[in-house]
């Protein structure tokens, strides 16, 4: 049985940020468990720039951003176990794992930080009819082929879904000589950042077909084409609008899911909307001493926010180690009209220092709307927002003074009202 103060599961941006923060705050008995053969996670295949503007005040590529933290991990001598698969987490904070060096082993942790990231939804999750030829893959797989393995997935490409990775790959594949014929999105709005729509589609004259979906895949050995159609307000295909697009590759960018199989085993409560753990204002799950941060908690738009959240989770884990359990009398935080989810889902005002940041996503596109915070019939805050879109996360900072006015029984509710 190994013993560590903090065990961090995942060596991507969240795990690296948490480990470095722990060391710099004086907790040096820390270990990172990473199932891949190298640190950095998904950043290693994100060779486009745009990372690090908040964290480092300069624009970096994904590998450059990761390397800044990897260098610190090596400089500080933080323990890292690569090519290590975590098998189980128990509620009493015992981590069971396996690797080729140690075989199956166990670690007793004073605190655990979940930083496993997220995975992509595959074809099976969206039930597209048709054959199962080669040439169908997720956007992340295509990104790895092109940026790390040096392979082109195809020459004529249709992308289903307008998630950020799909948008970025539309540009990347175009730059590599492929013809991206269309990006097809079932919703009436894009699920990606506005800047990615402009820089990756509009700048390269790639069509974005909103309120459309793929209704059939053609081809036996290799994709030969897809049939797309408009959808109605219930997202059902209108077959009279069907059109055929010839292509040899279909790339799926249809959403990300927090990686929480280990969390389920540990008895951690999961939010049915985010797919991540339900956490309090200390980023602690319902299992004492187990914290979550980054994309395993909820899917973020900006990498710098993942790092900031990881630092916060680590500081709170250190508080748990030094001070013991946090206060357990919480008030609920809920998503109301126009809001998909809110994180954290419960708070204790006494735990909050000066203010706390809530993160959420709207359910639809709103222009000149009011973002309101209510407790019962009482408004705690009203903010005018010029534009809200599901592709971009909303940050709301609430002070402790405002939260003191919340009714403990009613909790607080975030909602969108027409301007």
mmCIF file of N, CA and C in Angstrom, residues 164-240:
data_model
loop_
_atom_site.group_PDB
_atom_site.id
_atom_site.type_symbol
_atom_site.label_atom_id
_atom_site.label_comp_id
_atom_site.label_asym_id
_atom_site.label_seq_id
_atom_site.Cartn_x
_atom_site.Cartn_y
_atom_site.Cartn_z
ATOM 1 N N UNK A 164 -16.371 22.522 -31.233
ATOM 2 C CA UNK A 164 -15.132 23.256 -31.494
ATOM 3 C C UNK A 164 -14.068 22.398 -32.160
ATOM 4 N N UNK A 165 -13.942 21.123 -31.747
ATOM 5 C CA UNK A 165 -12.922 20.272 -32.354
ATOM 6 C C UNK A 165 -13.248 20.043 -33.826
ATOM 7 N N UNK A 166 -14.526 19.865 -34.146
ATOM 8 C CA UNK A 166 -14.931 19.691 -35.531
ATOM 9 C C UNK A 166 -14.658 20.922 -36.367
ATOM 10 N N UNK A 167 -14.920 22.099 -35.810
ATOM 11 C CA UNK A 167 -14.656 23.347 -36.534
ATOM 12 C C UNK A 167 -13.160 23.511 -36.801
ATOM 13 N N UNK A 168 -12.364 23.235 -35.778
ATOM 14 C CA UNK A 168 -10.914 23.366 -35.927
ATOM 15 C C UNK A 168 -10.382 22.371 -36.959
ATOM 16 N N UNK A 169 -10.955 21.166 -36.974
ATOM 17 C CA UNK A 169 -10.504 20.174 -37.951
ATOM 18 C C UNK A 169 -10.954 20.513 -39.365
ATOM 19 N N UNK A 170 -12.054 21.238 -39.518
ATOM 20 C CA UNK A 170 -12.461 21.689 -40.854
ATOM 21 C C UNK A 170 -11.366 22.572 -41.450
ATOM 22 N N UNK A 171 -10.840 23.468 -40.643
ATOM 23 C CA UNK A 171 -9.747 24.327 -41.101
ATOM 24 C C UNK A 171 -8.475 23.518 -41.313
ATOM 25 N N UNK A 172 -8.142 22.669 -40.387
ATOM 26 C CA UNK A 172 -6.896 21.906 -40.456
ATOM 27 C C UNK A 172 -6.855 21.023 -41.698
ATOM 28 N N UNK A 173 -7.955 20.331 -41.972
ATOM 29 C CA UNK A 173 -8.000 19.440 -43.130
ATOM 30 C C UNK A 173 -7.951 20.224 -44.434
ATOM 31 N N UNK A 174 -8.576 21.398 -44.440
ATOM 32 C CA UNK A 174 -8.510 22.253 -45.625
ATOM 33 C C UNK A 174 -7.076 22.681 -45.892
ATOM 34 N N UNK A 175 -6.372 23.065 -44.822
ATOM 35 C CA UNK A 175 -4.979 23.481 -44.980
ATOM 36 C C UNK A 175 -4.097 22.328 -45.469
ATOM 37 N N UNK A 176 -4.500 21.096 -45.165
ATOM 38 C CA UNK A 176 -3.729 19.927 -45.597
ATOM 39 C C UNK A 176 -4.129 19.446 -46.984
ATOM 40 N N UNK A 177 -5.069 20.152 -47.617
ATOM 41 C CA UNK A 177 -5.412 19.825 -48.998
ATOM 42 C C UNK A 177 -6.714 19.097 -49.208
ATOM 43 N N UNK A 178 -7.439 18.768 -48.127
ATOM 44 C CA UNK A 178 -8.731 18.099 -48.283
ATOM 45 C C UNK A 178 -9.805 19.109 -48.663
ATOM 46 N N UNK A 179 -10.917 18.612 -49.185
ATOM 47 C CA UNK A 179 -12.084 19.434 -49.486
ATOM 48 C C UNK A 179 -13.159 19.135 -48.453
ATOM 49 N N UNK A 180 -13.412 20.111 -47.571
ATOM 50 C CA UNK A 180 -14.487 19.957 -46.589
ATOM 51 C C UNK A 180 -15.758 20.489 -47.233
ATOM 52 N N UNK A 181 -16.663 19.594 -47.569
ATOM 53 C CA UNK A 181 -17.834 19.968 -48.358
ATOM 54 C C UNK A 181 -18.906 20.675 -47.540
ATOM 55 N N UNK A 182 -19.015 20.328 -46.260
ATOM 56 C CA UNK A 182 -20.022 20.987 -45.415
ATOM 57 C C UNK A 182 -19.812 20.587 -43.966
ATOM 58 N N UNK A 183 -20.210 21.478 -43.076
ATOM 59 C CA UNK A 183 -20.370 21.156 -41.659
ATOM 60 C C UNK A 183 -21.870 21.175 -41.396
ATOM 61 N N UNK A 184 -22.404 20.044 -40.951
ATOM 62 C CA UNK A 184 -23.847 19.847 -40.800
ATOM 63 C C UNK A 184 -24.193 19.859 -39.321
ATOM 64 N N UNK A 185 -25.131 20.703 -38.912
ATOM 65 C CA UNK A 185 -25.488 20.867 -37.492
ATOM 66 C C UNK A 185 -26.999 20.706 -37.334
ATOM 67 N N UNK A 186 -27.406 19.794 -36.446
ATOM 68 C CA UNK A 186 -28.831 19.514 -36.254
ATOM 69 C C UNK A 186 -29.567 20.653 -35.551
ATOM 70 N N UNK A 187 -28.850 21.422 -34.723
ATOM 71 C CA UNK A 187 -29.475 22.519 -34.002
ATOM 72 C C UNK A 187 -29.551 23.771 -34.891
ATOM 73 N N UNK A 188 -30.402 24.737 -34.536
ATOM 74 C CA UNK A 188 -30.479 25.978 -35.325
ATOM 75 C C UNK A 188 -29.349 26.958 -35.014
ATOM 76 N N UNK A 189 -28.389 26.530 -34.222
ATOM 77 C CA UNK A 189 -27.229 27.350 -33.882
ATOM 78 C C UNK A 189 -26.017 26.428 -33.761
ATOM 79 N N UNK A 190 -24.835 26.997 -33.878
ATOM 80 C CA UNK A 190 -23.618 26.206 -33.738
ATOM 81 C C UNK A 190 -23.324 25.950 -32.267
ATOM 82 N N UNK A 191 -22.753 24.792 -31.995
ATOM 83 C CA UNK A 191 -22.361 24.470 -30.618
ATOM 84 C C UNK A 191 -20.923 24.861 -30.326
ATOM 85 N N UNK A 192 -20.254 25.523 -31.280
ATOM 86 C CA UNK A 192 -18.874 25.955 -31.090
ATOM 87 C C UNK A 192 -18.775 27.439 -30.803
ATOM 88 N N UNK A 193 -17.566 27.885 -30.493
ATOM 89 C CA UNK A 193 -17.310 29.290 -30.229
ATOM 90 C C UNK A 193 -17.471 30.113 -31.505
ATOM 91 N N UNK A 194 -17.950 31.337 -31.348
ATOM 92 C CA UNK A 194 -18.127 32.219 -32.502
ATOM 93 C C UNK A 194 -16.812 32.436 -33.236
ATOM 94 N N UNK A 195 -15.729 32.596 -32.492
ATOM 95 C CA UNK A 195 -14.433 32.839 -33.132
ATOM 96 C C UNK A 195 -14.019 31.665 -34.003
ATOM 97 N N UNK A 196 -14.371 30.442 -33.607
ATOM 98 C CA UNK A 196 -14.024 29.274 -34.417
ATOM 99 C C UNK A 196 -14.892 29.180 -35.667
ATOM 100 N N UNK A 197 -16.141 29.609 -35.571
ATOM 101 C CA UNK A 197 -16.996 29.638 -36.766
ATOM 102 C C UNK A 197 -16.403 30.599 -37.797
ATOM 103 N N UNK A 198 -15.954 31.757 -37.330
ATOM 104 C CA UNK A 198 -15.389 32.767 -38.231
ATOM 105 C C UNK A 198 -14.050 32.301 -38.791
ATOM 106 N N UNK A 199 -13.137 31.892 -37.913
ATOM 107 C CA UNK A 199 -11.763 31.594 -38.329
ATOM 108 C C UNK A 199 -11.634 30.258 -39.061
ATOM 109 N N UNK A 200 -12.507 29.310 -38.749
ATOM 110 C CA UNK A 200 -12.348 27.967 -39.312
ATOM 111 C C UNK A 200 -13.307 27.664 -40.459
ATOM 112 N N UNK A 201 -14.455 28.337 -40.515
ATOM 113 C CA UNK A 201 -15.409 28.081 -41.588
ATOM 114 C C UNK A 201 -15.520 29.263 -42.547
ATOM 115 N N UNK A 202 -15.908 30.420 -42.013
ATOM 116 C CA UNK A 202 -16.160 31.567 -42.883
ATOM 117 C C UNK A 202 -14.903 31.999 -43.633
ATOM 118 N N UNK A 203 -13.754 31.966 -42.971
ATOM 119 C CA UNK A 203 -12.511 32.379 -43.630
ATOM 120 C C UNK A 203 -12.097 31.431 -44.758
ATOM 121 N N UNK A 204 -12.656 30.208 -44.760
ATOM 122 C CA UNK A 204 -12.298 29.223 -45.785
ATOM 123 C C UNK A 204 -13.494 28.852 -46.662
ATOM 124 N N UNK A 205 -14.576 29.632 -46.559
ATOM 125 C CA UNK A 205 -15.784 29.416 -47.373
ATOM 126 C C UNK A 205 -16.332 28.003 -47.239
ATOM 127 N N UNK A 206 -16.296 27.473 -46.025
ATOM 128 C CA UNK A 206 -16.866 26.146 -45.755
ATOM 129 C C UNK A 206 -18.309 26.334 -45.305
ATOM 130 N N UNK A 207 -19.280 25.721 -45.984
ATOM 131 C CA UNK A 207 -20.685 25.924 -45.613
ATOM 132 C C UNK A 207 -21.025 25.327 -44.245
ATOM 133 N N UNK A 208 -21.802 26.061 -43.468
ATOM 134 C CA UNK A 208 -22.360 25.567 -42.201
ATOM 135 C C UNK A 208 -23.865 25.437 -42.400
ATOM 136 N N UNK A 209 -24.362 24.207 -42.403
ATOM 137 C CA UNK A 209 -25.776 23.943 -42.648
ATOM 138 C C UNK A 209 -26.474 23.695 -41.315
ATOM 139 N N UNK A 210 -27.131 24.723 -40.801
ATOM 140 C CA UNK A 210 -27.844 24.603 -39.531
ATOM 141 C C UNK A 210 -29.189 23.920 -39.745
ATOM 142 N N UNK A 211 -29.715 23.315 -38.683
ATOM 143 C CA UNK A 211 -30.998 22.583 -38.731
ATOM 144 C C UNK A 211 -30.979 21.506 -39.817
ATOM 145 N N UNK A 212 -29.831 20.846 -39.973
ATOM 146 C CA UNK A 212 -29.660 19.723 -40.894
ATOM 147 C C UNK A 212 -29.020 18.564 -40.136
ATOM 148 N N UNK A 213 -29.201 17.362 -40.653
ATOM 149 C CA UNK A 213 -28.505 16.205 -40.090
ATOM 150 C C UNK A 213 -28.259 15.162 -41.170
ATOM 151 N N UNK A 214 -27.412 14.211 -40.869
ATOM 152 C CA UNK A 214 -27.150 13.088 -41.774
ATOM 153 C C UNK A 214 -28.211 12.021 -41.516
ATOM 154 N N UNK A 215 -28.911 11.614 -42.588
ATOM 155 C CA UNK A 215 -29.971 10.615 -42.429
ATOM 156 C C UNK A 215 -29.568 9.251 -42.975
ATOM 157 N N UNK A 216 -28.478 9.204 -43.766
ATOM 158 C CA UNK A 216 -28.004 7.905 -44.247
ATOM 159 C C UNK A 216 -26.544 8.004 -44.685
ATOM 160 N N UNK A 217 -25.813 6.925 -44.430
ATOM 161 C CA UNK A 217 -24.413 6.816 -44.860
ATOM 162 C C UNK A 217 -24.343 5.787 -45.976
ATOM 163 N N UNK A 218 -23.660 6.118 -47.052
ATOM 164 C CA UNK A 218 -23.575 5.230 -48.215
ATOM 165 C C UNK A 218 -22.153 4.698 -48.373
ATOM 166 N N UNK A 219 -22.053 3.472 -48.862
ATOM 167 C CA UNK A 219 -20.754 2.862 -49.099
ATOM 168 C C UNK A 219 -20.648 1.519 -48.408
ATOM 169 N N UNK A 220 -19.912 0.594 -49.029
ATOM 170 C CA UNK A 220 -19.734 -0.742 -48.453
ATOM 171 C C UNK A 220 -18.392 -0.861 -47.753
ATOM 172 N N UNK A 221 -17.307 -0.755 -48.489
ATOM 173 C CA UNK A 221 -15.974 -0.863 -47.897
ATOM 174 C C UNK A 221 -15.479 0.475 -47.370
ATOM 175 N N UNK A 222 -15.817 1.544 -48.081
ATOM 176 C CA UNK A 222 -15.404 2.897 -47.700
ATOM 177 C C UNK A 222 -16.590 3.832 -47.894
ATOM 178 N N UNK A 223 -16.691 4.869 -47.100
ATOM 179 C CA UNK A 223 -17.752 5.859 -47.272
ATOM 180 C C UNK A 223 -17.706 6.408 -48.696
ATOM 181 N N UNK A 224 -18.869 6.412 -49.350
ATOM 182 C CA UNK A 224 -18.974 6.970 -50.695
ATOM 183 C C UNK A 224 -19.786 8.261 -50.719
ATOM 184 N N UNK A 225 -20.582 8.476 -49.690
ATOM 185 C CA UNK A 225 -21.376 9.695 -49.618
ATOM 186 C C UNK A 225 -22.343 9.629 -48.453
ATOM 187 N N UNK A 226 -23.013 10.743 -48.193
ATOM 188 C CA UNK A 226 -24.028 10.802 -47.136
ATOM 189 C C UNK A 226 -25.253 11.526 -47.687
ATOM 190 N N UNK A 227 -26.400 11.176 -47.146
ATOM 191 C CA UNK A 227 -27.627 11.914 -47.433
ATOM 192 C C UNK A 227 -27.942 12.778 -46.227
ATOM 193 N N UNK A 228 -28.132 14.071 -46.470
ATOM 194 C CA UNK A 228 -28.488 14.979 -45.390
ATOM 195 C C UNK A 228 -29.883 15.534 -45.648
ATOM 196 N N UNK A 229 -30.520 16.026 -44.590
ATOM 197 C CA UNK A 229 -31.859 16.605 -44.722
ATOM 198 C C UNK A 229 -32.062 17.659 -43.651
ATOM 199 N N UNK A 230 -32.967 18.591 -43.923
ATOM 200 C CA UNK A 230 -33.358 19.558 -42.911
ATOM 201 C C UNK A 230 -34.142 18.848 -41.811
ATOM 202 N N UNK A 231 -34.175 19.451 -40.636
ATOM 203 C CA UNK A 231 -34.969 18.902 -39.538
ATOM 204 C C UNK A 231 -36.011 19.931 -39.101
ATOM 205 N N UNK A 232 -37.111 19.432 -38.526
ATOM 206 C CA UNK A 232 -38.155 20.335 -38.037
ATOM 207 C C UNK A 232 -37.848 20.774 -36.613
ATOM 208 N N UNK A 233 -38.814 21.453 -35.988
ATOM 209 C CA UNK A 233 -38.581 21.983 -34.632
ATOM 210 C C UNK A 233 -38.391 20.885 -33.598
ATOM 211 N N UNK A 234 -38.799 19.657 -33.920
ATOM 212 C CA UNK A 234 -38.597 18.512 -33.027
ATOM 213 C C UNK A 234 -37.343 17.721 -33.389
ATOM 214 N N UNK A 235 -36.537 18.281 -34.307
ATOM 215 C CA UNK A 235 -35.289 17.672 -34.778
ATOM 216 C C UNK A 235 -35.538 16.354 -35.513
ATOM 217 N N UNK A 236 -36.707 16.239 -36.138
ATOM 218 C CA UNK A 236 -37.021 15.095 -36.980
ATOM 219 C C UNK A 236 -36.735 15.458 -38.432
ATOM 220 N N UNK A 237 -36.089 14.566 -39.192
ATOM 221 C CA UNK A 237 -35.731 14.885 -40.588
ATOM 222 C C UNK A 237 -36.962 15.132 -41.458
ATOM 223 N N UNK A 238 -36.859 16.123 -42.321
ATOM 224 C CA UNK A 238 -37.881 16.382 -43.341
ATOM 225 C C UNK A 238 -37.357 15.754 -44.626
ATOM 226 N N UNK A 239 -37.829 14.547 -44.936
ATOM 227 C CA UNK A 239 -37.213 13.757 -45.989
ATOM 228 C C UNK A 239 -37.379 14.368 -47.379
ATOM 229 N N UNK A 240 -38.380 15.246 -47.541
ATOM 230 C CA UNK A 240 -38.534 15.896 -48.845
ATOM 231 C C UNK A 240 -37.360 16.819 -49.162
#
